[in-house]
mmCIF file of C-alpha atoms in Angstrom:
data_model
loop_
_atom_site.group_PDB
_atom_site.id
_atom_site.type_symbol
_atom_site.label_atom_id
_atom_site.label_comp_id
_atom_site.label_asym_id
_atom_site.label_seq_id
_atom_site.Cartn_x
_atom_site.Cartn_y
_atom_site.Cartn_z
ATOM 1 C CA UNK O 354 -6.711 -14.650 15.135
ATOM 2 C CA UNK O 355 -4.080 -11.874 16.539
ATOM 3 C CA UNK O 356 -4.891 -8.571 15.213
ATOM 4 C CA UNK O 357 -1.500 -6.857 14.188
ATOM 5 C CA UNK O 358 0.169 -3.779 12.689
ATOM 6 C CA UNK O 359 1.568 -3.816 9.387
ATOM 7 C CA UNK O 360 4.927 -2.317 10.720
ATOM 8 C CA UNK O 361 5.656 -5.614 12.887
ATOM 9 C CA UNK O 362 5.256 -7.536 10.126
ATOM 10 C CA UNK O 363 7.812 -5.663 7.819
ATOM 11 C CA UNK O 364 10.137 -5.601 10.874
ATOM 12 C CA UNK O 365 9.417 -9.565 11.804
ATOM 13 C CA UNK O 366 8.614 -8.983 14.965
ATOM 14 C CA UNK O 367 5.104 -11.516 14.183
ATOM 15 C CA UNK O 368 5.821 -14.811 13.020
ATOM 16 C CA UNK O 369 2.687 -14.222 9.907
ATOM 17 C CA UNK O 370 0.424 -17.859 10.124
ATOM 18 C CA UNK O 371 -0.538 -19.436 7.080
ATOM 19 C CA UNK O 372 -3.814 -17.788 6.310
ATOM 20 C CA UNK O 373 -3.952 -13.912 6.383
ATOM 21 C CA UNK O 374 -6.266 -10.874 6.133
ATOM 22 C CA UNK O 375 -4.843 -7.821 5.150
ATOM 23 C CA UNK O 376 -7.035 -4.325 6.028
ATOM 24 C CA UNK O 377 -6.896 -1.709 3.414
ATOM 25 C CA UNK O 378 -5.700 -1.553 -0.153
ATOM 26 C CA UNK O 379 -3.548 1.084 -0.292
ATOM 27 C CA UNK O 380 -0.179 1.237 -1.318
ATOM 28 C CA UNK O 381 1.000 -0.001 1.843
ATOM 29 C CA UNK O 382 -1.683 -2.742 1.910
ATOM 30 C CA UNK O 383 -0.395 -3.970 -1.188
ATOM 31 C CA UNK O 384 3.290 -3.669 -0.597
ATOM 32 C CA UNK O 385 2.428 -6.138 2.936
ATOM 33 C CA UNK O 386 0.166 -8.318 0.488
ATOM 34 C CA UNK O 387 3.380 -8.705 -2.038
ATOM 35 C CA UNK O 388 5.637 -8.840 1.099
ATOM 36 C CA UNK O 389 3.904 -11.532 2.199
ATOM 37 C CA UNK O 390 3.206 -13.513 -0.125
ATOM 38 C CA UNK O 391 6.614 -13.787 -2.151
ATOM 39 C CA UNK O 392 7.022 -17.669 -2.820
ATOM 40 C CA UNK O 393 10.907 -17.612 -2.076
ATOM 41 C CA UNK O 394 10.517 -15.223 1.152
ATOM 42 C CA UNK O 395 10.221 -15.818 4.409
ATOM 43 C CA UNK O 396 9.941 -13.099 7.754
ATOM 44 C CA UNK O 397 13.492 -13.145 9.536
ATOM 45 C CA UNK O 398 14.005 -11.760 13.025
ATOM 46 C CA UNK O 399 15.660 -8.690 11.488
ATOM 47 C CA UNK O 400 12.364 -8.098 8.604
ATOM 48 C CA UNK O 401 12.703 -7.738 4.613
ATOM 49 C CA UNK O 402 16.859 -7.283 3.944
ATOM 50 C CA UNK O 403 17.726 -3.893 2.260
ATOM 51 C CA UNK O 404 20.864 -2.781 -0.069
ATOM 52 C CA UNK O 405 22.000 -3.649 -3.514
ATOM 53 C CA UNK O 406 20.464 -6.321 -4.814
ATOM 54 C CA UNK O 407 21.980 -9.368 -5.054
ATOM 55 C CA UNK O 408 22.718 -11.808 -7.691
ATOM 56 C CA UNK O 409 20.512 -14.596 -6.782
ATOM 57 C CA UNK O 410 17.537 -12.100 -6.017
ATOM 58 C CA UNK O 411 18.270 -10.601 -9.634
ATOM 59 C CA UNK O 412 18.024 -14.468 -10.656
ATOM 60 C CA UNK O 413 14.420 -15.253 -9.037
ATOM 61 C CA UNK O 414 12.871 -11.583 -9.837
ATOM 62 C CA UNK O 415 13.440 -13.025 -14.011
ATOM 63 C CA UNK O 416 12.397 -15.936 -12.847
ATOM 64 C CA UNK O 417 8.804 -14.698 -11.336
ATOM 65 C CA UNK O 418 8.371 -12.577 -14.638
ATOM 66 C CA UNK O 419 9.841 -14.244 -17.350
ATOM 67 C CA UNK O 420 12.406 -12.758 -18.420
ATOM 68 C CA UNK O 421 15.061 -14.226 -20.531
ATOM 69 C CA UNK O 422 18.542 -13.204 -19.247
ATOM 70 C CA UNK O 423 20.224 -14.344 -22.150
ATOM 71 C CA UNK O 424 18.224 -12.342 -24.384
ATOM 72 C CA UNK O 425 17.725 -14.888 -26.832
ATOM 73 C CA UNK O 426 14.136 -15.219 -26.730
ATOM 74 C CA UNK O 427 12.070 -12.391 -29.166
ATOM 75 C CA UNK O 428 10.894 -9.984 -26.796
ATOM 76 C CA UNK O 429 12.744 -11.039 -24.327
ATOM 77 C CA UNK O 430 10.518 -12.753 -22.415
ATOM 78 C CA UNK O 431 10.113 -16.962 -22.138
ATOM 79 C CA UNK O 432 6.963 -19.033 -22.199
ATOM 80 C CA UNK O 433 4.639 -19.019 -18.926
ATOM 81 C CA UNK O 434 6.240 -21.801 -16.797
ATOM 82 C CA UNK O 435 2.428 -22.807 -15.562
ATOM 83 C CA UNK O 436 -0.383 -20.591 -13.811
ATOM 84 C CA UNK O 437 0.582 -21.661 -10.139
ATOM 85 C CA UNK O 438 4.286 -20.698 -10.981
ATOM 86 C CA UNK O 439 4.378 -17.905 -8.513
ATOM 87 C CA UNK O 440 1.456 -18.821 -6.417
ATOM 88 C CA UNK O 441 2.105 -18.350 -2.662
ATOM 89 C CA UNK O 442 2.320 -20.648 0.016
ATOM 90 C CA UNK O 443 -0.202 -18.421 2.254
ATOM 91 C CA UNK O 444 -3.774 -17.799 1.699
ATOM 92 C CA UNK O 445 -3.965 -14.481 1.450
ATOM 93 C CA UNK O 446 -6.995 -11.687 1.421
ATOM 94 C CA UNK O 447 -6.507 -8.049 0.556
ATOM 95 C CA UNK O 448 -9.516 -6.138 1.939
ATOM 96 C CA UNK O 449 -10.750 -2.694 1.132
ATOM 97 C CA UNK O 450 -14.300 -1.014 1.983
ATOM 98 C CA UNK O 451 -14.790 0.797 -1.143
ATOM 99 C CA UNK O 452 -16.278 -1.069 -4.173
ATOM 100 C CA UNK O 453 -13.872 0.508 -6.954
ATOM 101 C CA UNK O 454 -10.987 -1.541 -8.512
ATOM 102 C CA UNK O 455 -8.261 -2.638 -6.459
ATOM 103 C CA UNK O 456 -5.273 -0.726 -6.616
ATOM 104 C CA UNK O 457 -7.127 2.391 -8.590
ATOM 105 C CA UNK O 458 -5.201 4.853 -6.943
ATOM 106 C CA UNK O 459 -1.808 3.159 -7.197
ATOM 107 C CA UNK O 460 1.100 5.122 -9.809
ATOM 108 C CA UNK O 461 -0.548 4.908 -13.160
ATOM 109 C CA UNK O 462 2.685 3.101 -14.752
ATOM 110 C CA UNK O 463 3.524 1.107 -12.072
ATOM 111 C CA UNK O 464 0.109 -0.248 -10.097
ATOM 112 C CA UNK O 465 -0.419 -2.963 -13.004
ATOM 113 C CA UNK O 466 2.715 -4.311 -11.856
ATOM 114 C CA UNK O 467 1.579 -4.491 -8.104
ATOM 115 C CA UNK O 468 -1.781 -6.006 -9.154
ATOM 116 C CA UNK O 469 -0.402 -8.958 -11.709
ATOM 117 C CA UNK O 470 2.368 -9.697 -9.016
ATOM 118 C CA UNK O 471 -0.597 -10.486 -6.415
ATOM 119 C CA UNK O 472 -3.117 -11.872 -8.935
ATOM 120 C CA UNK O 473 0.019 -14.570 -9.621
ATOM 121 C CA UNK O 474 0.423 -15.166 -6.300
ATOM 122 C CA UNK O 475 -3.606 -16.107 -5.641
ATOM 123 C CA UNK O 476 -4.235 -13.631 -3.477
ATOM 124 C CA UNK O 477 -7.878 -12.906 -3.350
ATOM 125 C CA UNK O 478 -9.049 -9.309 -3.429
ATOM 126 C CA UNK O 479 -12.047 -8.244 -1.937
ATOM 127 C CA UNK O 480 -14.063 -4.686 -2.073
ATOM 128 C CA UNK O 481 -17.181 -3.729 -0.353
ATOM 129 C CA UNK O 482 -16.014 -4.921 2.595
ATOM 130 C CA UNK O 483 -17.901 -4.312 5.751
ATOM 131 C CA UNK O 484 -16.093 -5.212 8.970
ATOM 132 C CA UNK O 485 -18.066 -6.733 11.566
ATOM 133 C CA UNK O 486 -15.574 -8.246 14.521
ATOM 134 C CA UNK O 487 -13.016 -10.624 15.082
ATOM 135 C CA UNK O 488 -13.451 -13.917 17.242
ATOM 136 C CA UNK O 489 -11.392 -17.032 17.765
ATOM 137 C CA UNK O 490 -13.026 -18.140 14.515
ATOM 138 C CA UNK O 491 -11.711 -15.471 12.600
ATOM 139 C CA UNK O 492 -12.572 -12.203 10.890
ATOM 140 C CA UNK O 493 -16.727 -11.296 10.239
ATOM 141 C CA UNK O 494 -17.651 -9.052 7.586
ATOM 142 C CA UNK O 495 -20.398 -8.187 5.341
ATOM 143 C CA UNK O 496 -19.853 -7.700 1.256
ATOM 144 C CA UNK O 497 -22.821 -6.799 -0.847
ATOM 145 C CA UNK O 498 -24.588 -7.146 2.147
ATOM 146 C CA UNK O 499 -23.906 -11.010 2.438
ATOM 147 C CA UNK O 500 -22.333 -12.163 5.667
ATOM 148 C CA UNK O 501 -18.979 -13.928 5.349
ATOM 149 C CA UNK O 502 -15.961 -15.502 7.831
ATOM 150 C CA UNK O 503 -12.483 -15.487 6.953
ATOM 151 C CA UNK O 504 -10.904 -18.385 8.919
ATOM 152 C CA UNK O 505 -7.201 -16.790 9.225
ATOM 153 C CA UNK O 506 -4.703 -16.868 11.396
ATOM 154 C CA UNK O 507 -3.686 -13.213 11.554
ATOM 155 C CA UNK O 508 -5.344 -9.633 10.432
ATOM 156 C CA UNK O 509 -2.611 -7.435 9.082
ATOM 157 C CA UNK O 510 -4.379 -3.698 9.956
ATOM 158 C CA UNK O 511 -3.012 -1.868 6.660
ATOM 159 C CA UNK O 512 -5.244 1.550 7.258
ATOM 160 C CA UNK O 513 -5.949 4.296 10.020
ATOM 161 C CA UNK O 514 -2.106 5.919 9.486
ATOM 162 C CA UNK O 515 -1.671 8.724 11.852
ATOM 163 C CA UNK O 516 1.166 11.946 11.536
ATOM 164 C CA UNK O 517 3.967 11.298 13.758
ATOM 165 C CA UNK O 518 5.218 14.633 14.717
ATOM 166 C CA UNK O 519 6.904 13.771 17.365
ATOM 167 C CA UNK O 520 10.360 15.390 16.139
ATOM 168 C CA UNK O 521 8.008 18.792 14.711
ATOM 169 C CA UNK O 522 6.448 19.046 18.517
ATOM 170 C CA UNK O 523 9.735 19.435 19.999
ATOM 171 C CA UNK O 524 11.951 21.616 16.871
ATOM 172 C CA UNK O 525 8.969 23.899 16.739
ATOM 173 C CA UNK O 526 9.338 25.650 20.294
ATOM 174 C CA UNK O 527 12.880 27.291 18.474
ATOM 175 C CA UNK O 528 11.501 30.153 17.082
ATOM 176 C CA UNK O 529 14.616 31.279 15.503
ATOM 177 C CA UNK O 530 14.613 28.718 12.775
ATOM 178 C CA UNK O 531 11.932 27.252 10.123
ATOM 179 C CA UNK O 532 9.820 24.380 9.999
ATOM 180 C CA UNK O 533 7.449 22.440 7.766
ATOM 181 C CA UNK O 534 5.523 19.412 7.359
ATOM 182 C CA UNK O 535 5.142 17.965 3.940
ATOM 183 C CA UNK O 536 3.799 14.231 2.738
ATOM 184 C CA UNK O 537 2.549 11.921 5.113
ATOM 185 C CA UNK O 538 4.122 14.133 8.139
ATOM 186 C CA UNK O 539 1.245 16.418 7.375
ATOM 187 C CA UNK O 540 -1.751 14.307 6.450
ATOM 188 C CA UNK O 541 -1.175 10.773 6.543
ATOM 189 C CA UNK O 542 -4.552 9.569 5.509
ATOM 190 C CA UNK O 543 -4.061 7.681 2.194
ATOM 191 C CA UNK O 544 -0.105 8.214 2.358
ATOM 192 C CA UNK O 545 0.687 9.531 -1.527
ATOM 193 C CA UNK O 546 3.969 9.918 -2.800
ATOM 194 C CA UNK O 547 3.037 12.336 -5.544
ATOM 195 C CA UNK O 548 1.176 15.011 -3.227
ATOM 196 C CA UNK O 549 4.687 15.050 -0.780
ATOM 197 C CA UNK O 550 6.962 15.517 -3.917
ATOM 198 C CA UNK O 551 4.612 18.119 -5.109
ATOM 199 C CA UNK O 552 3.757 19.831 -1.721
ATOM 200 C CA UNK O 553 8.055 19.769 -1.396
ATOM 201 C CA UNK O 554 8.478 21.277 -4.707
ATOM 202 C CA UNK O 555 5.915 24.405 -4.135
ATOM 203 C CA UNK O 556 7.527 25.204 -0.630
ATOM 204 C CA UNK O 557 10.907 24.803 -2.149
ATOM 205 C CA UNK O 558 9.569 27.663 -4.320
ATOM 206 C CA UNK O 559 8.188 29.614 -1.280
ATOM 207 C CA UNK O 560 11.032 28.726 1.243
ATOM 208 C CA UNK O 561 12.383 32.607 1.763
ATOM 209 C CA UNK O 562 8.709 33.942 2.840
ATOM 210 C CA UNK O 563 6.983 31.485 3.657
ATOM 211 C CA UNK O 564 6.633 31.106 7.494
ATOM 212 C CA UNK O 565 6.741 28.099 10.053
ATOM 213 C CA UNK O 566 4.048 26.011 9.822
ATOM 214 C CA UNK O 567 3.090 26.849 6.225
ATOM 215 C CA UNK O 568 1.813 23.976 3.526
ATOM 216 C CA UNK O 569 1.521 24.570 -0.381
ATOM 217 C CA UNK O 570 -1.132 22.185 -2.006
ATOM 218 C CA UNK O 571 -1.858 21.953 -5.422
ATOM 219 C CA UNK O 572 -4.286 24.520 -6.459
ATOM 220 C CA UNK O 573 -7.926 23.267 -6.868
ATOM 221 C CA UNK O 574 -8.723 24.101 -10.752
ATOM 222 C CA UNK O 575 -12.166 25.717 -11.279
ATOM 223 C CA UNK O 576 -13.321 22.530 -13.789
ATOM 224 C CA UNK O 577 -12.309 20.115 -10.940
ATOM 225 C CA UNK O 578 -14.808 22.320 -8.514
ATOM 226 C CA UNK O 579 -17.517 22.553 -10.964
ATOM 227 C CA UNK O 580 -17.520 18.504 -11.840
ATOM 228 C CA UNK O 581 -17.417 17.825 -7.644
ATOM 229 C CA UNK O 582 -20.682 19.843 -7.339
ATOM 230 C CA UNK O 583 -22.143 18.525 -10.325
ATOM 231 C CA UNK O 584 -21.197 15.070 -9.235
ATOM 232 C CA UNK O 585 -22.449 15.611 -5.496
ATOM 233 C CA UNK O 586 -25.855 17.139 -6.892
ATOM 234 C CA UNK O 587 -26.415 13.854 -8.913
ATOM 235 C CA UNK O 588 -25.848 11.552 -5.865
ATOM 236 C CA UNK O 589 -28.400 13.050 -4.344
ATOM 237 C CA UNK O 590 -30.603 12.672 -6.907
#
């Protein structure tokens, strides 16, 4: 199987085969798992279509969850049209290494949504994943210790982000004006939404004095330091 980048799928530059691997469960490892395996999508030469949405994409997202445009149903939802109703034509299997739920660290009121969408669709999610290699026969790995081969066609690499600064190499040799890296500019492991509006907010606060360079983090609470140890001590134990 061809090993590829998430980005070239979401840009269609990879036609996507039939059975797919996707590497890391992360937010962007489940927005490429959705991506993919939306029943009435397919990957154009231009990638996903942005803008307003249209009237016929408004149509199939009440379709996929039931909802009753008409509102004439209590609730507003209809009756389940059947469990494979928004199964997906690909086989699809969303990997992750560590042995917690899937999607744990997703938004709290929105990564039930993400999970339900792909439990729908059929896609299979793995945890404890050990990778092994990849050979003409597909992806190796190990879970719970137990070896296991994924015949797909293509492995979607969803982790492993690294900080393009690029554009913060070249503005930072003016010394006359100020620069900062926030969000996923400044640590891109785990990309997280939350910690680049917060990290925004607190410079925002600290723009006048702080200096180039400069990054505001959330302040580690005392309670939070005292449960880490106290967590750490019992792991060794």
């Amino acid at each position: 199987p061809k090993v590829i980048g998430y980005t070239d799928v979401l840009q269609g530059k990879v036609k996507v085969g039939q059975k797919v691997a996707v590497v890391g469960a992360g937010g962007i490892g489940f927005d490429v798992s959705e991506f993919l395996s939306d029943p009435k999508g397919d990957l154009t030469s231009e990638g996903p279509q942005a803008g307003i949405a249209k009237e016929e994409k408004i149509k199939e997202f009440a379709e996929e969850w039931n909802i009753d445009m008409s509102q004439g149903e209590r609730g507003g939802l209809l009756a389940q049209k059947g469990t494979d109703f928004h199964a997906s034509d690909r086989q699809i299997f969303l990997l992750q290494r560590k042995t917690s739920k899937h999607g744990k660290g997703l938004g709290k009121t929105t990564g039930w949504i993400h999970r339900t969408s792909l439990k729908n669709r059929k896609v299979e999610m793995i945890g404890g994943v050990e990778y092994k290699r990849v050979s003409d026969e597909g992806l190796h790995l190990s879970v719970k210790g137990k070896d296991m081969l994924l015949n797909v066609d293509h492995v979607v690499v969803c982790a492993g982000q690294e900080s393009n600064r690029d554009l913060w190499n070249t503005l930072n040799e003016d010394d006359s004006r100020k620069y900062f890296l926030i969000g996923g500019s400044e640590t891109a492991a785990e990309v997280d939404a939350m910690r680049a509006i917060d990290q925004g907010t607190r410079l925002g606060l600290k723009i006048e004095t702080a200096n180039t360079g400069d990054v505001f983090n959330q302040p580690v609470s005392t309670s939070f330091k005292i449960f880490s140890a106290a967590r750490r001590l019992l792991m060794k134990d």
